mmCIF file of C-alpha atoms and ligand atoms in Angstrom:
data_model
loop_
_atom_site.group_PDB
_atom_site.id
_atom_site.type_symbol
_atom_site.label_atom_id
_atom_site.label_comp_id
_atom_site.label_asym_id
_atom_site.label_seq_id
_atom_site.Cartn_x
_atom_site.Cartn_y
_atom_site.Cartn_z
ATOM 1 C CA UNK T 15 0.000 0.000 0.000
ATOM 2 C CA UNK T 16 2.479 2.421 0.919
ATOM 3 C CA UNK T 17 5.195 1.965 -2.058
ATOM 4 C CA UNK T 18 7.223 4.837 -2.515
ATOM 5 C CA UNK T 19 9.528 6.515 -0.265
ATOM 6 C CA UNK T 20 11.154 9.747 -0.910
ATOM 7 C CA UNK T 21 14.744 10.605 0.403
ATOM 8 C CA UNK T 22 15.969 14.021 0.719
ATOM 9 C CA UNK T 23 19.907 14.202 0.093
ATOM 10 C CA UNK T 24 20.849 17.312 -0.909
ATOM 11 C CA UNK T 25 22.184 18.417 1.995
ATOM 12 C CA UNK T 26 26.362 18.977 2.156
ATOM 13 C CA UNK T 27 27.242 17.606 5.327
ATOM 14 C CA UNK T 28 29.314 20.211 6.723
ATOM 15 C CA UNK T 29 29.822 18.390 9.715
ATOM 16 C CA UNK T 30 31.990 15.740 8.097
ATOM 17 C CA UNK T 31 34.557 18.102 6.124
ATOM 18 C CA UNK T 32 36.651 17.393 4.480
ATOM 19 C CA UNK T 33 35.447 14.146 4.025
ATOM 20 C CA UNK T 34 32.099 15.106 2.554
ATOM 21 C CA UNK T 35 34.025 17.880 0.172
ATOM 22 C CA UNK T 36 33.931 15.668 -2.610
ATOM 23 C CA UNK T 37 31.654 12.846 -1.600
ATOM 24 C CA UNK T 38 27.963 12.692 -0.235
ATOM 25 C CA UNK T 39 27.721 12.167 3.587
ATOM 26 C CA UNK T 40 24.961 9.498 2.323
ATOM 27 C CA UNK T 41 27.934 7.533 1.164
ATOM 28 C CA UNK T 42 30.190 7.258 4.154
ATOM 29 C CA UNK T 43 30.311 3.725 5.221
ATOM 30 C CA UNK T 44 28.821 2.402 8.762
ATOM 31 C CA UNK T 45 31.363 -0.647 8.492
ATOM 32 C CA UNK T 46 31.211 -1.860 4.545
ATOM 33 C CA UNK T 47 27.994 -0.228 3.735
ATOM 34 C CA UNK T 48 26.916 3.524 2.236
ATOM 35 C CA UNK T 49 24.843 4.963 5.230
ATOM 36 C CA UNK T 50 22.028 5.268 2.346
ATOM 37 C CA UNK T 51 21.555 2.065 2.277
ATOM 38 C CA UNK T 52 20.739 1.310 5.047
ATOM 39 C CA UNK T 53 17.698 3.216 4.810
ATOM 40 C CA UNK T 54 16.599 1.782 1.342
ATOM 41 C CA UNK T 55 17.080 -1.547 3.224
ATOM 42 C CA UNK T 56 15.135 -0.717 5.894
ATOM 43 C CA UNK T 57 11.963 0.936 3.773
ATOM 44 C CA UNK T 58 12.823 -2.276 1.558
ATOM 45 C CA UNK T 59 11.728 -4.396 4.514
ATOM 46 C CA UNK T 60 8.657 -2.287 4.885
ATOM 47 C CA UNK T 61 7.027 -3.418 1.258
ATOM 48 C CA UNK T 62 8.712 -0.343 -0.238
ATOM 49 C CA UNK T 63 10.181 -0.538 -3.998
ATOM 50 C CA UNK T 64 10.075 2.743 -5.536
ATOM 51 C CA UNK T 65 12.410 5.061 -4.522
ATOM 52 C CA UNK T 66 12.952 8.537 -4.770
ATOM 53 C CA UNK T 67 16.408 10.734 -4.051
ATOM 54 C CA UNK T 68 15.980 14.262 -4.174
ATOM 55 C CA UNK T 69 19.546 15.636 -4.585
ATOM 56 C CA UNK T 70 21.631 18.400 -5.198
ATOM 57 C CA UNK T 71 25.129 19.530 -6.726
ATOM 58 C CA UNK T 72 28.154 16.517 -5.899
ATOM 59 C CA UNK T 73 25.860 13.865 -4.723
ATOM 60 C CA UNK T 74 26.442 12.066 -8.412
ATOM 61 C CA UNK T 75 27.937 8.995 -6.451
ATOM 62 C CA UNK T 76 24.314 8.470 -5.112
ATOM 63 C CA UNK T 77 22.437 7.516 -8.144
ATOM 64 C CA UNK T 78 25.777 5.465 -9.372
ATOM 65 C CA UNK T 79 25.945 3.267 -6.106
ATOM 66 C CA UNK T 80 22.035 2.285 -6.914
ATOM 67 C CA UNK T 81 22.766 1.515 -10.804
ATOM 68 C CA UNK T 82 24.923 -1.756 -12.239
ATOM 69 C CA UNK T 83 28.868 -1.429 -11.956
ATOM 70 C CA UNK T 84 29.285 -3.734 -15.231
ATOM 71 C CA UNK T 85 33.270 -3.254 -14.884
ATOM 72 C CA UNK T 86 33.012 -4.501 -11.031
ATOM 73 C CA UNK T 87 31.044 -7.036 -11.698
ATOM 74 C CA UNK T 88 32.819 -8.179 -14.891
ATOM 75 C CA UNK T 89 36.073 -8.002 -12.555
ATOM 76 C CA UNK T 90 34.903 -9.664 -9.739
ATOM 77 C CA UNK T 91 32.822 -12.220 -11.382
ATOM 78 C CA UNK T 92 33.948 -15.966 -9.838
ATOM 79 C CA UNK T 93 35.989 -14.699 -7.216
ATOM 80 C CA UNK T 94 35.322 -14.865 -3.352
ATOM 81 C CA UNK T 95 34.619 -11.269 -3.274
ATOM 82 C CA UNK T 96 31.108 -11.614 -5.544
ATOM 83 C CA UNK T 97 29.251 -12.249 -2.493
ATOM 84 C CA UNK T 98 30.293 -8.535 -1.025
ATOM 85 C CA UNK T 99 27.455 -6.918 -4.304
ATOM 86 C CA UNK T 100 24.803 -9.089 -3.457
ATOM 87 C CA UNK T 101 23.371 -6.425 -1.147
ATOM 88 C CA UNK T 102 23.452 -4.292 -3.379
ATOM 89 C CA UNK T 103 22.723 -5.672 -6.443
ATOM 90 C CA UNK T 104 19.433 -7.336 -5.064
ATOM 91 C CA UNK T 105 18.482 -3.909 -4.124
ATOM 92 C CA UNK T 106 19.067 -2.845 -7.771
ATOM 93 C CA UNK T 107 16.894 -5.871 -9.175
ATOM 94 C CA UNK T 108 14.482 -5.484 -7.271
ATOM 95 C CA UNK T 109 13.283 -1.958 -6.997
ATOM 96 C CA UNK T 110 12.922 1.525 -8.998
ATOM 97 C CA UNK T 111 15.591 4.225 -8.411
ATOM 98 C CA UNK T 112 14.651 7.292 -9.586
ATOM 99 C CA UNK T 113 16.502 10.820 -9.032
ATOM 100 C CA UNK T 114 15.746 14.275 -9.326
ATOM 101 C CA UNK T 115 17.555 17.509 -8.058
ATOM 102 C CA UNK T 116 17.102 19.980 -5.529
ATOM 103 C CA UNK T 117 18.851 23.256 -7.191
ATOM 104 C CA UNK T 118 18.190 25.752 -3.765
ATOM 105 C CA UNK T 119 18.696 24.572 -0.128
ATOM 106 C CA UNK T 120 14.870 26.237 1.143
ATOM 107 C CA UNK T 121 14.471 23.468 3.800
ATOM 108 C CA UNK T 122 13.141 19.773 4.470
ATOM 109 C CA UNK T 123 9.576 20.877 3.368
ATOM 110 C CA UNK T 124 10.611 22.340 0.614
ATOM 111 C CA UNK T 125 13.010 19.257 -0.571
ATOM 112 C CA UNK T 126 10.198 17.218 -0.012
ATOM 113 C CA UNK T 127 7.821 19.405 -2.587
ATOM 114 C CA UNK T 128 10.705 18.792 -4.537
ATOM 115 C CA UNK T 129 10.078 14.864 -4.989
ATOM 116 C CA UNK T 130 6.279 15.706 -5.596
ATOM 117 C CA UNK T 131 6.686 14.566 -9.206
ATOM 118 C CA UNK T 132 9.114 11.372 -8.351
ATOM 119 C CA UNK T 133 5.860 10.188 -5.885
ATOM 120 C CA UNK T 134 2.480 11.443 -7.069
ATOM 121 C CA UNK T 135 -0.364 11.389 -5.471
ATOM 122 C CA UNK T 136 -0.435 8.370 -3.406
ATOM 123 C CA UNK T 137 0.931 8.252 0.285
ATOM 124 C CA UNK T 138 4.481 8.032 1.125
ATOM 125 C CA UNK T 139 7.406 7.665 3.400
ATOM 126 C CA UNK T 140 10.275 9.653 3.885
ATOM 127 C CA UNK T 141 13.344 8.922 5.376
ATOM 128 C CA UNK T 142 16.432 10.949 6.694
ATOM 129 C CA UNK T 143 19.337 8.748 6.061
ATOM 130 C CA UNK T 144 21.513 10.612 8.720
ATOM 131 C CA UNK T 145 18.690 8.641 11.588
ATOM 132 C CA UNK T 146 20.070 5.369 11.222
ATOM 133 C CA UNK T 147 17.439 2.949 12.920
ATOM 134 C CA UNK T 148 18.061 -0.191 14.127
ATOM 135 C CA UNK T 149 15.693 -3.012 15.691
ATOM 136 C CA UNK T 150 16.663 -6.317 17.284
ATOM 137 C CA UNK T 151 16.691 -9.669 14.865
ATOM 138 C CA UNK T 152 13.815 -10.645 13.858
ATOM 139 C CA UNK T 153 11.785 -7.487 14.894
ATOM 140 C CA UNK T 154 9.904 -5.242 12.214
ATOM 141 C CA UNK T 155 12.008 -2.027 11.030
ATOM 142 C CA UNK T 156 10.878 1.087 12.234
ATOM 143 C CA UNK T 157 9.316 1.565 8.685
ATOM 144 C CA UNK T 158 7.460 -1.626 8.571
ATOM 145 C CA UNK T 159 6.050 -0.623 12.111
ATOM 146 C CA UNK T 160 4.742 2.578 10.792
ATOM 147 C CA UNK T 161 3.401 1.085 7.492
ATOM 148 C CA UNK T 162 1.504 -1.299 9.827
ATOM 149 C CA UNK T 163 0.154 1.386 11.789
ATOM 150 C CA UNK T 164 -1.013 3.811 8.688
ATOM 151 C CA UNK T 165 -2.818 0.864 7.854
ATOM 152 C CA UNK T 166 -4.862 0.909 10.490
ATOM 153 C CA UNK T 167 -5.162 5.094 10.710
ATOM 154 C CA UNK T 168 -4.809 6.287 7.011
ATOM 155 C CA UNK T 169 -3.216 9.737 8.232
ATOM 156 C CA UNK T 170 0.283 10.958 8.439
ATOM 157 C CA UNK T 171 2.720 9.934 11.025
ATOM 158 C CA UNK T 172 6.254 11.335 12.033
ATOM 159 C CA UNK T 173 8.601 8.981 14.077
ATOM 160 C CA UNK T 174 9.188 9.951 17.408
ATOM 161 C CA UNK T 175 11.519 9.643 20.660
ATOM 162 C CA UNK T 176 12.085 11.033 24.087
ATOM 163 C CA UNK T 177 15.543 13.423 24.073
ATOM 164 C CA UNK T 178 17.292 15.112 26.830
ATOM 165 C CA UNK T 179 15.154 18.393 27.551
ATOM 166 C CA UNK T 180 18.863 20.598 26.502
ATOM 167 C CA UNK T 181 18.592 18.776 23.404
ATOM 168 C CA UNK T 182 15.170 19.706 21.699
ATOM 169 C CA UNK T 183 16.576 22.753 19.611
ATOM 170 C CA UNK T 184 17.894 20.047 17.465
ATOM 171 C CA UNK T 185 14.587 18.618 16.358
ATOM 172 C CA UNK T 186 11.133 19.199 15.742
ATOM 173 C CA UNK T 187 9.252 18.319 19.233
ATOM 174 C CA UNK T 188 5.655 17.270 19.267
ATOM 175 C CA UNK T 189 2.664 17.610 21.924
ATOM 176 C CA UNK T 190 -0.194 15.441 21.536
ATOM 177 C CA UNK T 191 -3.027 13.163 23.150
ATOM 178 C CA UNK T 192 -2.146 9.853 23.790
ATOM 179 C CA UNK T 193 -4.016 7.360 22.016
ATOM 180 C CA UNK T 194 -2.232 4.431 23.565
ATOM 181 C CA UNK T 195 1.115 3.207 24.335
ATOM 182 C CA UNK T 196 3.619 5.157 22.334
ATOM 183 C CA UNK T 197 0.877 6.350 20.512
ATOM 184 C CA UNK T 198 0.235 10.298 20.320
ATOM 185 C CA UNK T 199 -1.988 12.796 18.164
ATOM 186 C CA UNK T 200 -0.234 15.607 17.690
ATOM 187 C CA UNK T 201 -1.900 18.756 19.013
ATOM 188 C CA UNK T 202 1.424 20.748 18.463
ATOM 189 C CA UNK T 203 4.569 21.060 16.872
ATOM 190 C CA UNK T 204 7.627 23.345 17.075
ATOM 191 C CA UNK T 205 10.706 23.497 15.123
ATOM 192 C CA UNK T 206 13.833 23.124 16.982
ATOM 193 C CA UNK T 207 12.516 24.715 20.217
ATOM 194 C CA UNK T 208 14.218 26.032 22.826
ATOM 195 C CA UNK T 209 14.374 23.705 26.249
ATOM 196 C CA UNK T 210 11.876 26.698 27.594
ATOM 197 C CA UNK T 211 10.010 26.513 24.449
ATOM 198 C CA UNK T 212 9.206 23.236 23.738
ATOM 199 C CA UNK T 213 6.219 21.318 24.180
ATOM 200 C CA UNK T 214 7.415 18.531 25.686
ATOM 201 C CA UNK T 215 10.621 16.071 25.145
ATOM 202 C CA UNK T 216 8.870 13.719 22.445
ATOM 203 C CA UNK T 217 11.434 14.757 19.468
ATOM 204 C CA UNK T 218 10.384 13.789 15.753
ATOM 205 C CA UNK T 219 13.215 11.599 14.073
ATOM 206 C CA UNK T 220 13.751 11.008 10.225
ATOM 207 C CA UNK T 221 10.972 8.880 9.459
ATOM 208 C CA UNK T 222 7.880 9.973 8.227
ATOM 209 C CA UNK T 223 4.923 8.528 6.674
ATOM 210 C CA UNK T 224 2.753 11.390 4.533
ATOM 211 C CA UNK T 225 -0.322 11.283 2.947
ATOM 212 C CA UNK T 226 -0.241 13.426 -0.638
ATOM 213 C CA UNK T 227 -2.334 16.277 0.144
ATOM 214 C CA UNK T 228 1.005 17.639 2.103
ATOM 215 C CA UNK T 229 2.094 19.000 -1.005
ATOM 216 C CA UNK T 230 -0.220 21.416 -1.061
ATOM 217 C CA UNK T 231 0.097 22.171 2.636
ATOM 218 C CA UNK T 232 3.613 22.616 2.116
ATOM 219 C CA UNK T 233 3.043 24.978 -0.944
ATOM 220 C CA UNK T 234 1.212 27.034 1.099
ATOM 221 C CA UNK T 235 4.060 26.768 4.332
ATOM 222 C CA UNK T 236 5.695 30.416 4.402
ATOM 223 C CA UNK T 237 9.514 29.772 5.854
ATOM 224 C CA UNK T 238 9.876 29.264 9.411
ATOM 225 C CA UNK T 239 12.687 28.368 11.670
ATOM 226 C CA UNK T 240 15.788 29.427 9.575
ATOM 227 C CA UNK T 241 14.209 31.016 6.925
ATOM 228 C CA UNK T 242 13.238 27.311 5.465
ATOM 229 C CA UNK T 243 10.112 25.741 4.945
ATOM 230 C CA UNK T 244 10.310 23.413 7.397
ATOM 231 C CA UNK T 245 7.909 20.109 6.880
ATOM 232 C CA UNK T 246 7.340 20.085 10.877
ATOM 233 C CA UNK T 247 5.222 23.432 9.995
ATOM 234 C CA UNK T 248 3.056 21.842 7.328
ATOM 235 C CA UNK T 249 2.497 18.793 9.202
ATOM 236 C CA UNK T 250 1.046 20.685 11.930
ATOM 237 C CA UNK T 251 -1.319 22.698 9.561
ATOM 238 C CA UNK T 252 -2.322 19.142 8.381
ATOM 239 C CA UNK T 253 -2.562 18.065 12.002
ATOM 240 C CA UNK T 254 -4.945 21.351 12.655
ATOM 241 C CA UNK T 255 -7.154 20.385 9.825
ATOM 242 C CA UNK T 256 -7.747 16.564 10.091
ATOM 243 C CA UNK T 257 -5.331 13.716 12.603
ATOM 244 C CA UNK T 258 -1.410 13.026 12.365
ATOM 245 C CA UNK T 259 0.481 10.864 14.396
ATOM 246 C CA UNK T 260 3.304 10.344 16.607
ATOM 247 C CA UNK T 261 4.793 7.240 16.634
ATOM 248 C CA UNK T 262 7.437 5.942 19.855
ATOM 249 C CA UNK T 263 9.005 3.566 17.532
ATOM 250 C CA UNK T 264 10.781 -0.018 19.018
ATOM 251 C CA UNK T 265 14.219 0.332 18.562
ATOM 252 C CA UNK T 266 17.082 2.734 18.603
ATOM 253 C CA UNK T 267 18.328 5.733 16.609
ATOM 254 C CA UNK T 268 21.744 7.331 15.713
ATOM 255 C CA UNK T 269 21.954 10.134 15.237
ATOM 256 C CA UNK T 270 24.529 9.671 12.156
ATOM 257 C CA UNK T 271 24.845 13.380 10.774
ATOM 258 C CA UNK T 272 27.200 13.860 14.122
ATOM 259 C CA UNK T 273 30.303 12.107 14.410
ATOM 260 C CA UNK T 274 29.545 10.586 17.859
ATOM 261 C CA UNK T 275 26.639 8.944 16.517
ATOM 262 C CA UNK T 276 28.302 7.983 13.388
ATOM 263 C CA UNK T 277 31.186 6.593 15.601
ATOM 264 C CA UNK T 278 28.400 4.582 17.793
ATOM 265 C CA UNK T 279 26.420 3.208 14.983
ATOM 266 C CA UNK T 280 29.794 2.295 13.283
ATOM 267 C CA UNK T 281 30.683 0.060 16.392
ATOM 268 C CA UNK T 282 27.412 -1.117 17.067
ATOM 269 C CA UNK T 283 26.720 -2.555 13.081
ATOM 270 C CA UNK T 284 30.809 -3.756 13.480
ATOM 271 C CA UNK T 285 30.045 -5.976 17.292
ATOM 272 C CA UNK T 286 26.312 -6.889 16.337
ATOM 273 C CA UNK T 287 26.461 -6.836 12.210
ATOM 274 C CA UNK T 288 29.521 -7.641 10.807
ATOM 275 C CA UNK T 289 31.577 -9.814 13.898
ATOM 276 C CA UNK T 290 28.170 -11.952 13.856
ATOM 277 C CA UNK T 291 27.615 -12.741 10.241
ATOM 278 C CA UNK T 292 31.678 -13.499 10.101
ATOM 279 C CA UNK T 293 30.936 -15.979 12.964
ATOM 280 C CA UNK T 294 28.234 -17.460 10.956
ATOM 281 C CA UNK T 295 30.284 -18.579 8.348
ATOM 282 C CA UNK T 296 32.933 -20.026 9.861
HETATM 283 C C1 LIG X 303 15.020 17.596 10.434
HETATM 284 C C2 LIG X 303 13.623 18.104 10.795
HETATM 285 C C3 LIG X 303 13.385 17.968 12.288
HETATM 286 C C4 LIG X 303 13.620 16.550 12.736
HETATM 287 C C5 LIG X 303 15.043 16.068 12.299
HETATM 288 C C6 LIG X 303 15.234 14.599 12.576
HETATM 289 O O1 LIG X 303 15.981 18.469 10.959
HETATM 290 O O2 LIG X 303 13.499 19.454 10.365
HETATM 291 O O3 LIG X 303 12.065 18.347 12.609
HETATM 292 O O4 LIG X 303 13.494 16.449 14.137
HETATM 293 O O5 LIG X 303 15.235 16.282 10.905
HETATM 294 O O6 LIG X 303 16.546 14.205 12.327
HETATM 295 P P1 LIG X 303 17.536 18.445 10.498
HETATM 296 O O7 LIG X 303 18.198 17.407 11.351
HETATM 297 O O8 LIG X 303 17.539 18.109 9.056
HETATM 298 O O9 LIG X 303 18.042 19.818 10.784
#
């Protein structure tokens, strides 16, 4: 039902110069694998398999690691190391990859109007690459839990978790009514409040499941915190006028546009990820 998910890269990952001066953030590995990936993987999981990269200047290395290498693969065809694409290259055969460019930096609401024609007018999800998600084996992504739920509510619903109250003027913090466990509707939503400001601790993270008549809201979103047009803004507009959701997802988050997070995930996906599977083949 929900089949297309929408991924805003266009952003230049200041925080990781110089390594992002020539090369998208999205493509710094967490162990052997593009950050971006991970994401795909995890909407993937969720029934997802049309994808949609809204990008900007120097993210070129994006839309090449999601096409065929035929040199590679021609190279490393019947050698040990084949089994290192399959990832990847089931990704590739199994899903759509389509691309499409950001040429101003006006905000996450405004990237996301810019992937209205890559998704249409059915619902969608969008994911943040930088939130890297993980969930114990076996358990359903934090995607797959939110597809479940919009099939049961048929509204919009942003991913949520508790932060440190000195830490909400990083992210767009909800208030709502609790439905049930973990389960809010949102009454209220500030960008990047100040601890004094904010409505409560419940911070959105990059996951976000949107029903198409956003774009419209978000046409009609004059630029907010920063001078962007932030999404948080047009989802609470939508919010006003009808029901969105807050979701406490199972699992955790990194926060991988800061190094510390990057560093955590990195040694979390090396000791539970990559030091497992190794021990499963031997
Ligand atoms: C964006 C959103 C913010 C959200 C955050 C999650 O901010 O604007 O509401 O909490 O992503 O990572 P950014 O981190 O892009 O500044």
């Amino acid at each position: 039902m929900i089949k297309k998910c929408l991924f805003p890269v266009a952003g230049y990952g200041t925080r990781f110069l110089p390594a992002t001066k020539a090369m998208p953030k999205e493509i710094l590995p967490i162990v052997n694998k593009p950050l971006v990936q991970y994401g795909v993987e995890e909407a993937s999981e969720a029934g997802i398999n049309e994808f949609g990269f809204v990008t900007g200047r120097g993210k070129r290395a994006i839309e090449d690691h999601f096409d065929i290498s035929y040199e590679l693969e021609h190279q490393i065809a019947g050698t040990g190391k084949e089994d290192l694409l399959t990832s990847i290259r089931d990704l590739i055969n199994n899903n759509t990859f389509a691309f499409t460019r950001q040429n101003e930096m006006k905000g996450l609401g405004h990237a996301i109007l810019t992937g209205r024609n890559l998704v249409g007018d059915s619902p969608f999800a969008v994911v943040l690459a930088d939130d890297f998600c993980v969930t114990p084996e076996g358990e359903d992504g934090v995607l797959t839990q939110m597809v479940k739920l919009y099939k049961q509510f048929r509204c919009s619903i942003v991913a949520i978790e508790e932060v440190p109250k000195n830490e909400t003027h990083k992210y767009g913090v909800i208030a709502g009514e609790t439905m049930k466990d973990g389960l809010y509707r949102i009454t209220d939503m500030v960008e990047k409040p100040s601890p004094d400001k904010a409505p409560s601790n419940l911070a959105i993270i990059g996951r976000y499941i949107l029903t198409p008549d956003i774009f419209e809201i978000i046409e009609n979103t004059k630029p907010g915190k920063n001078g962007e047009v932030q999404i948080t803004d047009a989802l609470l507009e939508q919010a006003r006028n009808g029901c969105v959701l807050a979701y406490q997802f199972r699992g955790k988050r990194f926060d991988c546009g800061s190094i510390e997070g990057f560093v955590e995930a990195t040694n979390y996906v090396y000791e539970n990820v990559y030091l497992k599977n190794k021990e499963k083949k031997k």
